[in-house]
Amino acid sequence: MAPQEQQEYLTTMPKEIGNLDGIPAEVRDEANRAYLPVLKGDLSQSSDPEANTKLDGLEAIDKRLKSEGKIPMYLLGIGDEGNGRAIVSFGNPDTARNVSTYVPGLNTKLDEKFAGGDLNRAHGMAERAGDKYGGSTASIAWLGYDAPQVSMDAALGLDPSTTDVTRTDNAERAVPALQNFTNGLEATNQNADPHLTAIGHSYGSLTVGTAAAEGDGLPGVDDIVLVGSPGSGSDHASDLNVGAKNVYVRAADSDLVTHAPSKGDVAGAVPEGVTGLPFKYWMGGGDDRLWFGTDPASERFGAQRFLSAEGDGPSSHSNYFNAKEDLPSADNIARVVTGNGDSIERQEHR
C-alpha cells in the first residue's frame, strides 16, 4: 500500500490493524494505543460482568505505557473477547535479534494481576537478557487466548475432570492464534536470522507444546522453554518440531504442579499435609507420566533440564522468572532466550 493508504487504514481501523499478525510492531503499537481509550470506553458502558475486571487490567497497562522505563514498550494487541486479550512487548520485536514469547497459564486473564505479575515477568526477562548478555532482546507477554479459570474450591473438588485446567480444550483452541503470532514475528523481524523462543509456564506449557506439535509447529521458533509444567501434551521433546536439544525444561522438585499425576494414577486421597493443590488427587504411580503426557523433566522426554532454586513448595511454581527468588532459573532462561542455550546450568533428569 501507498503510505497515505496505510495511514487511512490505521486511522479508521485501529482495532483491526493493531491485532493483525504480520503488521510491523510500531504500527500495531500506534494502532492499539489509539484504540485503547475506545476499548476502555466500551467496557465502562458494558453489561459484561467481567467488564470492570478487564477495564482495571487495561487501566494498569495504560499506566505502564505512560511511565515506561528504559526498555520501550510495544502494545501488540488488546481486546475484550473471552477473558480479555493483551499482548505487550518489552523491546521492539522487529529490530531485536532475540525475541521471546511468554505464554502464561492457569487463572491468567486481562486484569490488574496480568498487568503486574505477568508483565513483570516479561520485563524481567528482557532486562536479565540485556544485563547478562547485552545485544538486542525483545520479551513479549502473550495473552492471546483464554487460559483456564478455576477457583481453588473447584480445583480441589471431587471430580478433577470437571475443571478446565485438567483438560486440553483451552490449549487446543489457542493453537491457530499462537502459530499465527510467531509467524507474524518472523515475517516482520528485520534481522536475517532472528532467534525466536517460545516460553510456556504451567498450563501455558501445554499451550506452547500443543501449538508446537501441531502441523509444522510454531513458525520461526528456534527454542522452546517449558517451566512448571504439568506436561506438554507430547511424549517426547522431538514432537515439538524444534529438535529435542532445543527444548529446555525447568521443574523444581518442590513444584507440585510438575508432579501432577497421570489420569490413570488419579485415585485415593490427598497425601497428608499437602494443601493448596490444583487437583484433588496427588497420588502418582512414581513413573514419568504426568497429567498431560510424559514428564518434561524426565529422561524419557529427552529435553534439556536446567537448574533453578528449589524454593519451598507452592512458591517455587511462581518464581522461575524472578531473579531475586530464583536466580539460577532466571539466568538460564536468559541464556536460552539469547541463543546461549549451550551454556545453561544443567540438572539431572528425573
XYZ file of C-alpha atoms in Angstrom:
350
model
C 0.000 0.000 0.000
C 0.997 3.587 -0.512
C 1.846 5.468 2.713
C -1.327 7.575 2.502
C -3.482 4.459 2.123
C -1.705 2.794 5.043
C -2.413 5.833 7.225
C -6.083 5.776 6.252
C -6.425 2.174 7.415
C -4.515 2.954 10.601
C -6.797 5.894 11.351
C -10.122 4.269 10.517
C -9.462 0.661 11.611
C -7.110 0.755 14.618
C -8.677 -2.329 16.257
C -8.165 -4.477 13.170
C -4.689 -3.188 12.299
C -3.465 -3.342 15.894
C -4.353 -7.000 16.252
C -3.228 -8.179 12.822
C -0.245 -10.547 12.824
C 2.429 -9.671 10.296
C 1.966 -5.904 10.708
C 5.120 -4.094 11.939
C 5.321 -3.668 15.714
C 5.489 0.129 15.600
C 2.308 0.250 13.519
C 0.488 -2.212 15.794
C 1.590 -0.211 18.809
C 0.329 3.050 17.312
C -2.998 1.469 16.369
C -3.542 -0.153 19.748
C -2.666 2.988 21.683
C -5.274 4.785 19.590
C -7.823 2.006 20.175
C -7.108 1.702 23.912
C -9.291 4.641 25.070
C -12.091 3.436 22.782
C -11.988 -0.049 24.288
C -11.880 1.368 27.804
C -14.917 3.493 27.000
C -16.795 0.479 25.628
C -16.009 -1.564 28.722
C -17.131 1.207 31.041
C -20.572 1.002 29.394
C -20.677 -2.790 29.080
C -23.076 -5.149 30.848
C -20.453 -7.898 30.791
C -19.970 -8.998 34.438
C -16.214 -9.133 33.792
C -16.072 -5.697 32.156
C -14.756 -3.937 35.239
C -12.031 -6.554 35.670
C -10.896 -6.076 32.067
C -11.117 -2.318 32.436
C -8.884 -2.459 35.517
C -6.379 -4.504 33.518
C -6.343 -2.020 30.651
C -6.017 0.908 33.054
C -2.977 -0.765 34.630
C -1.423 -1.441 31.214
C -2.123 2.146 30.149
C -0.398 3.406 33.280
C 2.687 1.312 32.483
C 2.721 2.543 28.894
C 2.719 6.146 30.084
C 5.525 5.568 32.576
C 7.673 3.081 30.665
C 11.297 2.828 31.711
C 14.496 2.342 29.768
C 13.079 -0.633 27.858
C 10.474 0.672 25.386
C 7.042 -0.971 25.436
C 5.006 -2.006 22.405
C 1.298 -2.738 22.663
C 0.852 -5.509 20.098
C -2.709 -6.491 20.872
C -5.731 -5.749 23.068
C -9.299 -7.000 23.092
C -12.277 -7.801 25.285
C -13.183 -11.185 23.828
C -13.319 -14.098 26.239
C -11.327 -13.332 29.366
C -9.632 -10.435 27.584
C -6.609 -10.122 25.345
C -3.347 -8.260 25.810
C -0.007 -8.691 24.041
C 2.808 -6.493 25.312
C 6.438 -6.446 24.224
C 9.383 -5.011 26.124
C 11.720 -4.086 23.307
C 10.946 -3.854 19.594
C 10.364 -7.396 18.246
C 11.045 -6.225 14.706
C 14.555 -4.931 15.352
C 15.640 -7.264 18.189
C 17.925 -10.130 17.293
C 16.337 -12.274 20.038
C 12.580 -12.389 20.626
C 10.820 -14.419 23.317
C 7.092 -15.037 23.630
C 5.938 -15.925 27.133
C 2.579 -17.740 27.430
C 1.076 -17.720 30.943
C -1.218 -20.353 32.399
C -3.954 -21.016 34.943
C -6.149 -18.086 36.018
C -4.397 -15.577 33.757
C -6.806 -13.029 32.305
C -6.926 -9.352 31.459
C -6.842 -7.863 34.948
C -4.556 -5.911 37.220
C -2.649 -9.076 38.132
C -1.668 -9.645 34.497
C -0.567 -6.037 34.162
C 1.578 -6.527 37.241
C 2.815 -10.085 37.602
C 2.900 -11.346 34.021
C 4.189 -8.121 32.511
C 6.823 -8.031 35.249
C 7.971 -11.490 34.175
C 8.323 -10.383 30.556
C 10.086 -7.188 31.590
C 12.408 -9.128 33.880
C 13.365 -11.497 31.066
C 14.212 -8.595 28.747
C 16.181 -6.869 31.488
C 18.026 -10.032 32.544
C 18.909 -10.954 28.970
C 20.233 -7.463 28.284
C 22.181 -7.190 31.529
C 23.725 -10.638 31.253
C 24.403 -10.938 27.542
C 23.889 -7.494 26.064
C 22.745 -7.487 22.496
C 19.193 -6.929 21.384
C 16.289 -8.772 23.035
C 12.531 -8.257 22.997
C 10.381 -10.064 25.541
C 6.654 -10.487 24.930
C 3.849 -11.373 27.340
C 1.224 -13.107 25.172
C -2.315 -13.248 26.497
C -3.781 -14.203 23.151
C -6.011 -16.994 24.424
C -8.405 -17.918 27.205
C -6.358 -19.591 29.917
C -8.333 -21.885 32.245
C -10.077 -20.118 35.106
C -10.778 -22.170 38.196
C -11.240 -21.360 41.858
C -9.371 -23.363 44.448
C -12.686 -24.751 45.694
C -13.403 -26.139 42.242
C -9.811 -27.294 41.750
C -9.978 -29.281 44.977
C -13.375 -30.741 44.108
C -14.206 -34.395 43.988
C -14.056 -34.697 40.200
C -10.917 -33.232 38.574
C -12.377 -33.818 35.106
C -14.879 -31.018 35.679
C -12.229 -28.280 35.819
C -10.836 -26.583 32.692
C -7.277 -26.864 33.924
C -7.430 -30.662 33.697
C -8.497 -30.600 30.037
C -6.702 -29.689 26.820
C -9.557 -27.653 25.310
C -8.156 -24.184 26.064
C -4.709 -25.112 24.749
C -6.132 -26.609 21.567
C -8.252 -23.544 20.852
C -5.157 -21.350 21.246
C -3.129 -23.144 18.549
C -4.079 -21.017 15.500
C -3.596 -17.738 17.366
C -0.169 -18.673 18.734
C 1.052 -20.133 15.445
C -0.112 -17.046 13.544
C 1.541 -14.775 16.083
C 5.010 -16.354 15.848
C 4.619 -16.480 12.074
C 3.998 -12.721 12.151
C 7.042 -12.145 14.357
C 9.246 -13.948 11.869
C 7.742 -12.044 8.945
C 8.282 -8.559 10.390
C 11.659 -9.077 12.059
C 14.336 -7.130 10.195
C 17.253 -9.441 11.039
C 18.396 -12.014 8.522
C 18.064 -14.861 11.015
C 16.252 -13.818 14.206
C 16.302 -16.094 17.236
C 12.766 -16.783 18.467
C 11.907 -18.554 21.719
C 8.507 -19.703 22.971
C 8.150 -19.973 26.752
C 5.236 -21.705 28.433
C 4.575 -21.569 32.164
C 2.271 -24.030 33.949
C -0.805 -24.623 31.736
C 0.880 -22.262 29.268
C 3.475 -25.001 28.698
C 0.667 -27.225 27.430
C -0.482 -24.397 25.165
C 3.015 -23.932 23.749
C 3.561 -27.694 23.480
C 0.239 -28.272 21.722
C 0.878 -25.495 19.186
C 4.450 -26.678 18.615
C 3.380 -30.272 17.988
C 0.559 -29.484 15.557
C 1.364 -29.387 11.849
C 4.708 -27.750 11.187
C 4.797 -26.284 14.695
C 5.422 -22.687 15.725
C 6.754 -20.788 12.683
C 10.160 -19.236 13.196
C 10.628 -20.579 16.731
C 14.102 -21.959 17.395
C 13.883 -22.875 21.099
C 11.095 -23.853 23.476
C 11.185 -23.439 27.259
C 8.716 -25.293 29.492
C 8.650 -24.252 33.151
C 6.477 -25.538 35.972
C 4.847 -27.887 33.503
C 2.126 -30.488 34.150
C 3.047 -31.909 30.733
C 3.378 -30.544 27.213
C 0.799 -32.830 25.640
C 3.563 -34.824 23.951
C 5.521 -37.927 24.829
C 8.910 -36.695 23.619
C 10.672 -33.382 23.067
C 11.217 -34.271 19.413
C 7.451 -33.963 18.864
C 7.707 -30.183 19.282
C 9.293 -29.543 15.865
C 12.413 -27.699 17.038
C 14.631 -30.717 17.778
C 14.855 -32.285 21.230
C 18.122 -30.486 22.028
C 16.307 -27.157 21.604
C 13.621 -27.940 24.187
C 14.530 -26.732 27.680
C 12.739 -27.617 30.889
C 12.732 -26.373 34.438
C 10.811 -28.243 37.085
C 11.737 -27.665 40.716
C 11.257 -30.866 42.663
C 9.261 -28.855 45.213
C 6.876 -27.591 42.495
C 3.772 -29.706 42.997
C 2.302 -28.837 39.581
C 5.204 -30.688 37.964
C 4.113 -33.807 39.839
C 0.532 -33.784 38.552
C -0.289 -37.498 38.312
C -1.329 -39.180 35.110
C -5.046 -39.690 34.625
C -4.619 -43.380 35.329
C -2.983 -42.627 38.662
C -5.708 -40.357 39.970
C -7.088 -42.330 42.882
C -7.233 -42.233 46.636
C -6.886 -39.096 48.693
C -4.662 -36.076 49.077
C -1.378 -37.063 50.757
C -1.206 -35.985 54.358
C -0.055 -32.420 54.869
C -0.307 -31.402 51.198
C -2.601 -28.424 50.566
C -3.177 -25.700 48.014
C -3.016 -28.035 45.022
C -4.580 -27.545 41.600
C -6.085 -31.061 41.663
C -7.859 -33.050 44.329
C -5.689 -36.122 43.918
C -1.907 -36.278 44.015
C -1.039 -39.965 44.086
C 1.191 -40.564 41.090
C 2.435 -44.028 40.278
C 6.062 -42.981 40.603
C 6.777 -43.207 36.862
C 7.406 -40.436 34.331
C 3.800 -39.898 33.291
C 2.059 -36.625 34.140
C -1.457 -35.362 33.551
C -0.621 -34.101 30.054
C 1.838 -36.702 28.802
C 5.433 -37.543 29.667
C 7.049 -35.521 32.444
C 9.104 -32.890 30.546
C 11.795 -33.129 33.253
C 12.174 -36.886 32.812
C 14.960 -38.558 30.914
C 12.469 -40.274 28.623
C 11.059 -36.944 27.413
C 14.512 -36.052 26.089
C 14.653 -32.299 26.743
C 17.449 -30.381 28.465
C 16.673 -29.776 32.122
C 18.257 -26.687 33.630
C 18.945 -25.699 37.211
C 16.817 -23.499 39.439
C 16.389 -22.822 43.118
C 14.180 -25.357 44.847
C 12.016 -22.923 46.793
C 9.596 -24.015 49.459
C 6.805 -25.790 47.644
C 3.967 -23.655 46.219
C 6.183 -20.569 45.837
C 8.635 -22.423 43.597
C 5.950 -22.667 40.912
C 5.788 -18.868 40.612
C 9.448 -17.930 40.982
C 11.117 -19.339 37.858
C 11.333 -15.873 36.267
C 12.186 -13.988 39.459
C 15.911 -13.260 39.676
C 15.598 -12.295 43.349
C 13.917 -15.546 44.341
C 15.338 -17.933 41.721
C 18.487 -16.513 40.171
C 19.660 -19.787 38.541
C 16.375 -20.216 36.674
C 16.172 -16.571 35.566
C 19.752 -16.720 34.300
C 19.204 -19.993 32.475
C 16.077 -18.667 30.762
C 18.089 -15.600 29.712
C 20.748 -17.889 28.243
C 18.190 -19.736 26.120
C 16.405 -16.566 25.009
C 19.659 -15.023 23.790
C 20.709 -18.123 21.880
C 23.158 -19.307 24.524
C 21.350 -22.494 25.450
C 24.578 -24.467 25.256
C 25.779 -22.682 28.388
C 22.821 -23.489 30.670
C 23.496 -24.924 34.113
C 22.149 -28.420 33.737
C 20.376 -30.599 36.247
C 19.918 -34.352 36.069
C 16.639 -35.610 34.708
C 14.074 -37.133 36.995
